[in-house]
Tab-separated table of C-alpha atoms and ligand atoms in Angstrom:
chain	number	residue	atom	x	y	z
A	1	MET	CA	73.002	-150.470	-224.040
A	2	PHE	CA	70.606	-150.162	-220.634
A	3	ASN	CA	73.458	-150.251	-217.727
A	4	THR	CA	72.614	-149.229	-214.376
A	5	GLY	CA	74.075	-145.766	-214.734
A	6	ASP	CA	72.175	-144.818	-217.619
A	7	PRO	CA	70.244	-141.934	-216.911
A	8	ASN	CA	67.257	-142.874	-219.404
A	9	VAL	CA	66.946	-146.315	-217.644
A	10	LYS	CA	67.167	-144.599	-214.377
A	11	LYS	CA	63.883	-142.259	-215.498
A	12	LEU	CA	62.432	-145.210	-216.829
A	13	VAL	CA	62.522	-147.417	-213.388
A	14	PHE	CA	61.595	-144.559	-211.155
A	15	GLY	CA	58.923	-143.520	-213.317
A	16	SER	CA	57.465	-147.108	-213.452
A	17	LEU	CA	57.365	-147.411	-210.205
A	18	ARG	CA	55.680	-143.953	-209.718
A	19	ARG	CA	52.971	-145.032	-212.551
A	20	VAL	CA	52.620	-148.649	-210.341
A	21	ALA	CA	51.641	-146.643	-207.871
A	22	LEU	CA	49.139	-144.398	-209.475
A	23	ALA	CA	47.163	-147.318	-211.375
A	24	ALA	CA	47.026	-148.679	-207.920
A	25	ALA	CA	45.437	-145.808	-206.883
A	26	ALA	CA	42.781	-145.174	-210.189
A	27	VAL	CA	39.446	-145.409	-210.040
A	28	THR	CA	37.228	-144.900	-212.670
A	29	ALA	CA	33.530	-145.564	-213.226
A	30	ALA	CA	34.305	-148.488	-215.234
A	31	GLY	CA	36.107	-149.606	-212.114
A	32	TRP	CA	39.762	-150.160	-211.883
A	33	VAL	CA	42.545	-149.017	-214.737
A	34	GLN	CA	44.191	-151.692	-215.278
A	35	ALA	CA	47.986	-151.809	-217.033
A	36	GLY	CA	47.419	-153.652	-220.018
A	37	GLU	CA	48.973	-155.720	-222.430
A	38	VAL	CA	50.124	-154.626	-225.687
A	39	GLU	CA	50.977	-156.547	-229.016
A	40	VAL	CA	53.513	-155.149	-231.186
A	41	LEU	CA	54.155	-157.097	-234.919
A	42	HIS	CA	57.252	-155.585	-236.651
A	43	TRP	CA	60.186	-157.160	-238.504
A	44	TRP	CA	62.826	-156.542	-236.237
A	45	THR	CA	64.756	-159.390	-235.963
A	46	SER	CA	68.019	-158.823	-236.482
A	47	GLY	CA	71.081	-158.212	-234.407
A	48	GLY	CA	70.471	-154.171	-234.342
A	49	GLU	CA	66.724	-153.751	-235.303
A	50	ALA	CA	66.642	-156.842	-232.056
A	51	LYS	CA	68.276	-154.465	-229.586
A	52	ALA	CA	66.095	-151.051	-231.472
A	53	ALA	CA	63.039	-152.866	-230.676
A	54	ALA	CA	63.979	-154.172	-226.568
A	55	ALA	CA	63.924	-150.270	-226.252
A	56	LEU	CA	60.286	-149.727	-226.936
A	57	LYS	CA	59.904	-153.015	-224.874
A	58	GLN	CA	61.278	-151.765	-222.335
A	59	GLN	CA	59.536	-148.669	-222.414
A	60	LEU	CA	56.518	-149.963	-221.600
A	61	GLN	CA	57.100	-152.793	-219.267
A	62	ALA	CA	58.506	-149.870	-216.993
A	63	GLN	CA	54.976	-148.386	-217.601
A	64	GLY	CA	53.641	-151.192	-215.999
A	65	HIS	CA	52.135	-152.686	-219.251
A	66	THR	CA	53.131	-156.569	-220.777
A	67	TRP	CA	54.616	-156.308	-224.064
A	68	LYS	CA	53.309	-159.315	-226.700
A	69	ASP	CA	56.357	-159.843	-229.689
A	70	PHE	CA	54.759	-160.194	-232.638
A	71	ALA	CA	57.958	-159.916	-234.781
A	72	VAL	CA	57.771	-161.509	-237.902
A	73	ALA	CA	61.306	-162.073	-239.199
A	74	GLY	CA	62.068	-160.723	-243.151
A	75	GLY	CA	64.296	-157.651	-243.887
A	76	GLY	CA	61.777	-155.407	-245.723
A	77	GLY	CA	58.912	-156.679	-243.916
A	78	ASP	CA	56.986	-158.060	-247.320
A	79	ASN	CA	56.617	-161.580	-244.732
A	80	ALA	CA	55.059	-159.187	-241.611
A	81	MET	CA	52.810	-157.534	-244.165
A	82	THR	CA	51.363	-161.080	-244.858
A	83	VAL	CA	50.647	-162.351	-241.500
A	84	LEU	CA	49.530	-158.937	-240.498
A	85	LYS	CA	46.360	-158.819	-243.721
A	86	SER	CA	45.637	-162.529	-241.863
A	87	ARG	CA	45.361	-161.406	-238.285
A	88	VAL	CA	43.209	-158.525	-239.378
A	89	VAL	CA	40.868	-159.910	-241.882
A	90	SER	CA	40.144	-162.581	-239.087
A	91	GLY	CA	39.142	-159.565	-236.304
A	92	ASN	CA	42.393	-159.936	-234.440
A	93	PRO	CA	44.397	-157.301	-234.958
A	94	PRO	CA	47.494	-156.747	-232.631
A	95	ALA	CA	47.645	-153.007	-230.823
A	96	ALA	CA	50.224	-152.147	-233.623
A	97	ALA	CA	51.796	-152.769	-236.627
A	98	GLN	CA	54.691	-151.544	-238.474
A	99	ILE	CA	53.201	-150.204	-241.243
A	100	LYS	CA	54.545	-147.230	-243.651
A	101	GLY	CA	54.079	-144.594	-246.128
A	102	PRO	CA	50.931	-144.801	-248.743
A	103	SER	CA	50.036	-147.791	-246.944
A	104	LEU	CA	48.896	-146.239	-243.859
A	105	GLN	CA	45.968	-144.303	-245.736
A	106	GLU	CA	45.470	-148.155	-247.231
A	107	TRP	CA	44.901	-149.130	-244.164
A	108	ALA	CA	42.750	-146.777	-242.388
A	109	ALA	CA	40.316	-146.665	-245.927
A	110	GLU	CA	39.412	-149.858	-244.514
A	111	GLY	CA	38.339	-148.448	-241.055
A	112	VAL	CA	41.192	-150.373	-238.909
A	113	LEU	CA	42.590	-147.670	-237.815
A	114	ALA	CA	42.276	-145.622	-234.487
A	115	ASN	CA	42.172	-142.238	-234.445
A	116	ILE	CA	44.819	-141.276	-231.705
A	117	ASP	CA	44.342	-137.295	-231.990
A	118	ASP	CA	43.873	-137.307	-227.752
A	119	VAL	CA	47.789	-138.514	-227.415
A	120	ALA	CA	49.113	-136.521	-230.444
A	121	LYS	CA	47.264	-133.150	-229.179
A	122	ALA	CA	48.218	-133.713	-225.331
A	123	ASN	CA	51.833	-134.243	-226.491
A	124	GLN	CA	51.808	-131.390	-229.072
A	125	TRP	CA	52.874	-133.820	-232.153
A	126	ASP	CA	51.790	-131.338	-234.456
A	127	SER	CA	54.792	-128.681	-233.142
A	128	LEU	CA	57.625	-131.901	-233.210
A	129	LEU	CA	56.957	-133.333	-235.947
A	130	PRO	CA	57.987	-131.981	-239.725
A	131	LYS	CA	54.611	-131.657	-241.740
A	132	VAL	CA	55.438	-133.934	-243.879
A	133	VAL	CA	56.032	-136.322	-241.812
A	134	ALA	CA	53.015	-135.790	-239.877
A	135	ASP	CA	50.303	-135.641	-242.877
A	136	VAL	CA	51.561	-138.984	-243.851
A	137	MET	CA	51.155	-140.198	-240.312
A	138	LYS	CA	46.696	-138.902	-240.318
A	139	TYR	CA	43.888	-139.956	-242.229
A	140	LYS	CA	41.061	-137.717	-243.191
A	141	GLY	CA	42.947	-135.099	-240.562
A	142	SER	CA	43.081	-137.009	-237.680
A	143	TYR	CA	46.143	-138.974	-236.087
A	144	ILE	CA	46.037	-143.380	-237.037
A	145	ALA	CA	49.962	-143.733	-236.878
A	146	VAL	CA	53.008	-142.439	-234.831
A	147	PRO	CA	56.419	-142.109	-236.261
A	148	VAL	CA	59.560	-143.643	-234.652
A	149	ASN	CA	62.639	-142.101	-236.922
A	150	VAL	CA	63.844	-140.981	-240.259
A	151	HIS	CA	66.533	-143.495	-242.413
A	152	ARG	CA	68.098	-142.768	-244.660
A	153	VAL	CA	68.479	-145.369	-247.814
A	154	ASN	CA	71.091	-143.871	-250.324
A	155	TRP	CA	73.890	-144.918	-248.123
A	156	LEU	CA	77.554	-147.172	-248.830
A	157	TRP	CA	79.038	-148.979	-246.618
A	158	ILE	CA	82.675	-149.668	-246.298
A	159	ASN	CA	84.976	-151.706	-245.439
A	160	PRO	CA	88.202	-149.748	-244.975
A	161	GLU	CA	90.966	-152.263	-244.237
A	162	ALA	CA	89.408	-154.548	-247.637
A	163	PHE	CA	89.725	-150.986	-249.525
A	164	LYS	CA	93.195	-150.568	-248.501
A	165	LYS	CA	94.365	-154.297	-249.157
A	166	ALA	CA	92.871	-153.531	-252.604
A	167	GLY	CA	94.464	-150.220	-253.129
A	168	ALA	CA	90.761	-148.894	-254.262
A	169	LYS	CA	89.496	-145.218	-253.353
A	170	VAL	CA	86.297	-144.257	-251.537
A	171	PRO	CA	83.858	-143.903	-254.628
A	172	THR	CA	82.024	-140.710	-255.134
A	173	ASN	CA	80.303	-141.611	-258.900
A	174	TRP	CA	79.597	-144.473	-260.422
A	175	ASP	CA	82.637	-144.547	-262.615
A	176	GLU	CA	85.004	-144.698	-259.293
A	177	PHE	CA	82.410	-147.292	-257.988
A	178	PHE	CA	83.439	-149.762	-260.879
A	179	ALA	CA	86.857	-149.026	-260.247
A	180	ALA	CA	86.861	-150.078	-256.803
A	181	ALA	CA	85.029	-152.525	-257.378
A	182	GLU	CA	87.734	-154.437	-260.115
A	183	ALA	CA	90.917	-153.268	-257.272
A	184	LEU	CA	88.324	-155.063	-255.063
A	185	LYS	CA	88.002	-158.376	-257.275
A	186	LYS	CA	91.120	-158.177	-258.290
A	187	ALA	CA	92.505	-158.408	-254.760
A	188	GLY	CA	89.966	-161.421	-254.129
A	189	ILE	CA	87.890	-159.687	-251.868
A	190	ILE	CA	83.878	-160.020	-253.288
A	191	PRO	CA	83.478	-156.446	-254.295
A	192	VAL	CA	79.749	-155.638	-253.386
A	193	ALA	CA	77.633	-157.520	-250.446
A	194	HIS	CA	74.003	-158.398	-251.768
A	195	GLY	CA	71.345	-159.881	-250.685
A	196	GLY	CA	69.327	-160.963	-253.795
A	197	GLN	CA	65.535	-160.538	-252.230
A	198	ASN	CA	62.839	-158.130	-254.262
A	199	TRP	CA	63.270	-155.386	-251.615
A	200	GLN	CA	67.440	-155.544	-251.648
A	201	ASP	CA	67.528	-155.360	-255.646
A	202	PHE	CA	65.069	-152.459	-255.631
A	203	THR	CA	67.510	-150.770	-252.324
A	204	THR	CA	70.141	-150.867	-255.038
A	205	PHE	CA	68.517	-149.471	-258.215
A	206	GLU	CA	66.867	-146.724	-256.681
A	207	SER	CA	70.474	-145.065	-255.141
A	208	VAL	CA	71.903	-146.074	-259.365
A	209	ALA	CA	68.438	-144.056	-260.377
A	210	LEU	CA	68.847	-141.144	-257.874
A	211	GLY	CA	72.792	-141.559	-258.233
A	212	LEU	CA	72.717	-140.842	-262.275
A	213	GLY	CA	69.446	-139.231	-263.107
A	214	GLY	CA	69.475	-136.859	-260.176
A	215	GLY	CA	66.280	-135.666	-257.808
A	216	ASP	CA	64.013	-134.841	-260.408
A	217	PHE	CA	64.811	-137.605	-263.038
A	218	TYR	CA	63.979	-140.035	-259.960
A	219	LYS	CA	60.888	-138.174	-258.515
A	220	LYS	CA	59.614	-137.764	-262.127
A	221	ALA	CA	60.364	-141.389	-263.039
A	222	LEU	CA	59.872	-143.560	-259.356
A	223	VAL	CA	57.518	-141.106	-257.710
A	224	GLN	CA	55.626	-139.810	-260.596
A	225	LEU	CA	55.258	-142.750	-262.685
A	226	ASP	CA	55.722	-140.638	-265.446
A	227	ASP	CA	55.201	-142.647	-268.666
A	228	ALA	CA	58.158	-141.376	-271.367
A	229	THR	CA	60.689	-141.071	-268.353
A	230	ILE	CA	60.151	-144.473	-267.157
A	231	LYS	CA	60.992	-145.167	-270.860
A	232	GLY	CA	63.830	-142.770	-271.761
A	233	PRO	CA	67.275	-142.997	-271.931
A	234	THR	CA	68.406	-142.076	-268.470
A	235	MET	CA	66.362	-144.973	-267.557
A	236	THR	CA	68.280	-147.175	-269.882
A	237	LYS	CA	71.719	-145.664	-268.585
A	238	VAL	CA	70.311	-146.714	-264.905
A	239	LEU	CA	69.474	-150.291	-265.928
A	240	GLU	CA	72.668	-150.899	-267.453
A	241	THR	CA	74.459	-149.627	-264.696
A	242	PHE	CA	72.170	-151.162	-261.806
A	243	ARG	CA	72.819	-154.670	-264.286
A	244	ARG	CA	76.894	-153.987	-264.234
A	245	ILE	CA	76.574	-154.476	-260.107
A	246	LYS	CA	75.040	-157.832	-259.932
A	247	GLY	CA	79.072	-158.929	-262.425
A	248	TYR	CA	80.577	-157.757	-258.738
A	249	THR	CA	78.692	-159.631	-256.225
A	250	ASP	CA	78.895	-163.649	-255.644
A	251	LYS	CA	77.371	-166.201	-256.222
A	252	ASN	CA	75.513	-166.832	-252.976
A	253	ALA	CA	73.831	-163.892	-252.930
A	254	PRO	CA	70.125	-164.665	-253.881
A	255	GLY	CA	68.078	-165.576	-251.121
A	256	ARG	CA	70.488	-163.769	-248.735
A	257	ASP	CA	68.983	-161.873	-246.030
A	258	TRP	CA	70.645	-157.819	-245.700
A	259	ASN	CA	71.959	-158.591	-242.105
A	260	LEU	CA	74.497	-161.443	-243.699
A	261	ALA	CA	75.338	-159.064	-246.343
A	262	THR	CA	76.415	-156.469	-243.878
A	263	ALA	CA	78.192	-158.780	-241.433
A	264	MET	CA	80.871	-159.667	-245.061
A	265	VAL	CA	81.850	-156.496	-245.035
A	266	ILE	CA	82.272	-156.718	-241.235
A	267	LYS	CA	84.146	-158.900	-241.685
A	268	GLY	CA	86.389	-157.961	-244.752
A	269	GLU	CA	84.740	-160.835	-246.936
A	270	ALA	CA	83.246	-158.265	-248.426
A	271	GLY	CA	84.534	-154.765	-249.528
A	272	MET	CA	80.627	-152.880	-249.821
A	273	GLN	CA	77.204	-153.131	-249.418
A	274	LEU	CA	74.391	-150.376	-250.983
A	275	MET	CA	72.096	-150.590	-248.024
A	276	GLY	CA	70.289	-148.242	-245.657
A	277	ASP	CA	71.482	-146.703	-242.372
A	278	TRP	CA	69.836	-149.775	-240.555
A	279	ALA	CA	73.197	-151.614	-241.836
A	280	LYS	CA	74.929	-149.179	-239.580
A	281	GLY	CA	72.942	-150.811	-236.101
A	282	GLU	CA	74.774	-154.085	-237.040
A	283	PHE	CA	77.860	-152.943	-237.550
A	284	LEU	CA	77.460	-151.238	-234.214
A	285	ALA	CA	75.687	-153.953	-232.486
A	286	ALA	CA	79.161	-155.694	-234.131
A	287	GLY	CA	80.943	-153.337	-231.951
A	288	LYS	CA	82.278	-151.617	-234.525
A	289	VAL	CA	83.622	-147.970	-234.687
A	290	PRO	CA	81.453	-145.084	-237.546
A	291	GLY	CA	85.089	-144.056	-239.082
A	292	LYS	CA	87.514	-146.456	-238.225
A	293	ASP	CA	86.047	-149.483	-238.682
A	294	PHE	CA	83.941	-149.093	-241.398
A	295	VAL	CA	83.048	-145.964	-243.332
A	296	CYS	CA	79.285	-144.737	-244.287
A	297	THR	CA	79.173	-142.582	-247.744
A	298	HIS	CA	76.478	-141.530	-250.143
A	299	ALA	CA	75.955	-143.577	-252.889
A	300	PRO	CA	77.570	-142.526	-256.065
A	301	GLY	CA	76.441	-139.642	-257.242
A	302	THR	CA	73.562	-138.949	-254.212
A	303	ALA	CA	75.589	-136.563	-252.533
A	304	GLN	CA	72.920	-133.738	-252.654
A	305	ALA	CA	70.051	-135.625	-251.995
A	306	PHE	CA	68.266	-137.993	-249.289
A	307	THR	CA	66.030	-141.309	-249.893
A	308	PHE	CA	63.968	-140.833	-246.994
A	309	ASN	CA	62.430	-144.213	-245.002
A	310	VAL	CA	60.038	-143.137	-242.071
A	311	ASP	CA	59.305	-146.210	-240.001
A	312	SER	CA	55.915	-145.952	-237.573
A	313	PHE	CA	53.309	-147.500	-236.496
A	314	ALA	CA	49.789	-147.695	-236.884
A	315	MET	CA	47.224	-148.063	-234.514
A	316	PHE	CA	44.616	-150.672	-234.470
A	317	LYS	CA	41.080	-150.403	-233.382
A	318	LEU	CA	40.710	-152.359	-229.983
A	319	ARG	CA	37.965	-153.571	-227.711
A	320	ASP	CA	39.220	-154.310	-224.348
A	321	GLU	CA	39.607	-150.898	-222.086
A	322	SER	CA	43.185	-151.616	-220.584
A	323	LYS	CA	44.211	-152.956	-224.173
A	324	ILE	CA	43.471	-149.109	-225.323
A	325	LYS	CA	45.176	-147.046	-222.275
A	326	ALA	CA	48.112	-149.544	-223.152
A	327	GLN	CA	47.685	-148.772	-226.693
A	328	LYS	CA	47.622	-145.286	-225.732
A	329	ASP	CA	51.416	-145.379	-224.145
A	330	LEU	CA	52.856	-146.571	-226.250
A	331	ALA	CA	52.047	-143.836	-228.854
A	332	ALA	CA	53.022	-141.449	-226.151
A	333	ALA	CA	56.133	-142.952	-225.799
A	334	ILE	CA	57.453	-143.772	-228.955
A	335	MET	CA	57.482	-139.774	-229.740
A	336	SER	CA	58.872	-139.067	-226.015
A	337	PRO	CA	63.006	-137.857	-226.305
A	338	GLN	CA	63.941	-140.404	-223.664
A	339	PHE	CA	62.910	-143.343	-226.481
A	340	GLN	CA	63.634	-140.971	-229.718
A	341	GLU	CA	67.388	-141.363	-228.801
A	342	VAL	CA	68.370	-144.978	-227.084
A	343	PHE	CA	65.635	-146.547	-230.355
A	344	ASN	CA	67.734	-144.293	-232.613
A	345	LEU	CA	71.248	-144.898	-231.455
A	346	ASN	CA	70.582	-148.478	-231.663
A	347	LYS	CA	69.209	-148.905	-234.806
A	348	GLY	CA	71.260	-146.425	-237.219
A	349	SER	CA	68.723	-143.854	-238.005
A	350	ILE	CA	68.059	-140.322	-236.838
A	351	PRO	CA	65.429	-139.256	-234.669
A	352	VAL	CA	61.956	-138.096	-236.479
A	353	ARG	CA	61.246	-135.452	-233.495
A	354	LEU	CA	62.375	-131.879	-234.444
A	355	ASN	CA	64.869	-130.341	-232.223
A	356	MET	CA	66.751	-133.151	-230.282
A	357	ASP	CA	69.793	-133.487	-228.869
A	358	LEU	CA	72.126	-135.303	-231.302
A	359	SER	CA	74.989	-134.810	-229.084
A	360	LYS	CA	75.414	-139.148	-228.385
A	361	PHE	CA	74.980	-139.838	-232.283
A	362	ASP	CA	77.825	-140.450	-234.442
A	363	ASP	CA	79.307	-138.541	-237.296
A	364	CYS	CA	77.069	-140.637	-239.812
A	365	ALA	CA	73.900	-139.821	-237.563
A	366	LYS	CA	74.808	-136.398	-237.945
A	367	LEU	CA	75.790	-135.914	-241.508
A	368	SER	CA	72.107	-138.040	-242.278
A	369	ALA	CA	70.338	-135.197	-239.599
A	370	LYS	CA	71.804	-132.359	-241.619
A	371	ASP	CA	71.297	-133.556	-245.083
A	372	PHE	CA	67.912	-133.828	-243.968
A	373	VAL	CA	67.559	-130.477	-243.407
A	374	GLN	CA	69.138	-129.315	-246.858
A	375	THR	CA	67.627	-131.317	-249.271
A	376	ALA	CA	64.254	-130.591	-248.119
A	377	LYS	CA	64.902	-127.189	-248.634
A	378	SER	CA	67.028	-127.957	-252.390
A	379	GLY	CA	64.374	-130.260	-252.928
A	380	GLY	CA	66.731	-133.715	-252.767
A	381	LEU	CA	64.836	-135.204	-250.655
A	382	VAL	CA	62.898	-137.623	-251.890
A	383	PRO	CA	60.729	-140.839	-250.863
A	384	SER	CA	62.095	-144.174	-250.960
A	385	ILE	CA	60.083	-146.606	-252.755
A	386	ALA	CA	61.620	-149.975	-251.828
A	387	HIS	CA	60.706	-149.146	-248.424
A	388	GLY	CA	56.744	-148.366	-249.072
A	389	MET	CA	57.231	-144.313	-248.582
A	390	ALA	CA	56.299	-143.311	-252.468
A	391	VAL	CA	54.014	-144.987	-254.611
A	392	PRO	CA	50.809	-147.237	-253.646
A	393	SER	CA	51.664	-150.836	-252.787
A	394	ALA	CA	50.460	-152.279	-256.024
A	395	ALA	CA	52.773	-150.729	-257.949
A	396	GLN	CA	55.423	-150.747	-255.645
A	397	GLY	CA	55.206	-154.480	-255.774
A	398	ALA	CA	54.746	-154.429	-259.339
A	399	MET	CA	57.736	-152.821	-260.140
A	400	GLN	CA	60.107	-154.679	-257.728
A	401	ASP	CA	59.535	-157.762	-259.676
A	402	VAL	CA	59.989	-156.124	-262.787
A	403	VAL	CA	63.303	-154.755	-261.375
A	404	SER	CA	64.140	-158.168	-259.914
A	405	GLN	CA	63.184	-160.672	-263.034
A	406	PHE	CA	66.037	-158.343	-264.617
A	407	TRP	CA	68.320	-158.408	-262.746
A	408	ASN	CA	67.898	-162.634	-262.140
A	409	ASP	CA	67.649	-162.904	-265.777
A	410	ASP	CA	70.318	-161.445	-268.588
A	411	ARG	CA	67.949	-162.138	-271.003
A	412	MET	CA	65.710	-159.894	-270.774
A	413	THR	CA	67.202	-156.290	-272.786
A	414	VAL	CA	67.429	-152.959	-271.052
A	415	GLN	CA	64.037	-152.153	-273.796
A	416	GLN	CA	62.000	-155.218	-272.015
A	417	ALA	CA	62.760	-154.298	-269.006
A	418	GLN	CA	61.435	-150.402	-269.550
A	419	GLU	CA	58.559	-151.408	-271.248
A	420	ARG	CA	57.615	-153.529	-268.115
A	421	LEU	CA	58.138	-151.297	-265.863
A	422	ALA	CA	56.139	-148.560	-267.310
A	423	ARG	CA	53.370	-151.300	-267.600
A	424	ALA	CA	53.996	-152.134	-263.581
A	425	ALA	CA	53.506	-148.430	-262.698
A	426	LYS	CA	49.939	-148.592	-263.612
A	427	THR	CA	49.316	-151.730	-261.332
A	428	ARG	CA	46.505	-150.324	-259.072
B	501	LIG	C1	63.274	-151.181	-243.604
B	501	LIG	C2	62.484	-150.524	-242.587
B	501	LIG	C3	64.016	-150.647	-241.590
B	501	LIG	C4	64.674	-152.159	-241.602
B	501	LIG	C5	64.993	-152.535	-242.684
B	501	LIG	C6	65.234	-154.118	-243.191
B	501	LIG	O1	61.856	-151.664	-244.580
B	501	LIG	O2	61.953	-149.328	-242.592
B	501	LIG	O3	63.394	-150.234	-240.490
B	501	LIG	O4	64.431	-152.650	-240.160
B	501	LIG	O5	63.611	-152.447	-243.463
B	501	LIG	O6	64.518	-154.841	-242.147
């Protein structure tokens, strides 16, 4: 990634030398402005994720700062959030933490996040971000977080070799999905690679809901949390279909990490996986080529829709001057075009910064960028619940629990699941 011919690396290295010189020359009333330490909490520990996180570390180090890695393993970030809470409660927050969606408002309301309007103004973030994204990064009109990317969640990842062996066709709707799954099963290939963890179960569930019900149903049931829609006939169909998928997963699925499920598709042990495009980061980190070694396609029935998941870093209030300086540099670095490019090339997502040159990106990313714009116009752009974009964290957690209980317990009827889901949606 960082070979010596890479112009980004050159920029970073030379930028770094210049900054070291500048820092050495800068004197303020408070004394010397020191390079600082920046501690960053994230959960990017899989192959593709770690490469993407390394891009941020590299950029900060090039500015003379010290990177203190605070990685807490666990896809979807549940473990990371638990650890973060205890650090903040004990009065020792990191400089930045991966926090997203409505949770940003919850953290800001606690009074622990820093106002970074000065960085945002100096770098014109308001004109560089889609307004819907900028609004989520602000609390009472001030920036408290900075976005990194746009992940699309409603993808299906396919091993074309496995499909060929099974004589299966790339599915475009749920009937075709089950036909492909059946063919893979007959060929002795695990049809669906799955990891039985709450957030992964819900990632599958929300793609089924979107594919069968469409954008309007999705918004009504899962964003507005409309009681009648959650208890209605479309949701019945969604839950029945969701449960059917389980029959095409393997017996080792419970507890499996998402990247291990992706590895099954990479190796051809499994035919397909329903997962967001951080999975693409895994294929790429394994040296696989999109369109040749793997295929990205919409989750069945969701071609006209886009479930978004925007990663962002919230900035915490700090006391130490040099740490605050490093924190502001981190915020500025995240929005820089160089970082947005190199990070997203590794992460599988697309840049959140508008008007970026996408020439280095592959066809999956280009399709994602095109659909992001189109669905924003058509109304098909919807927030992911599984990835903390749509509903308050308490409701999200309760709903995920119900969906996973339903997935794991064949005795729970669809009607019971609907009743419980409706109740969970009211959790605050
Ligand atoms: C998501 C996060 C992604 C990816 C994924 C798996 O919630 O937004 O960046 O890391 O979890 O860990």
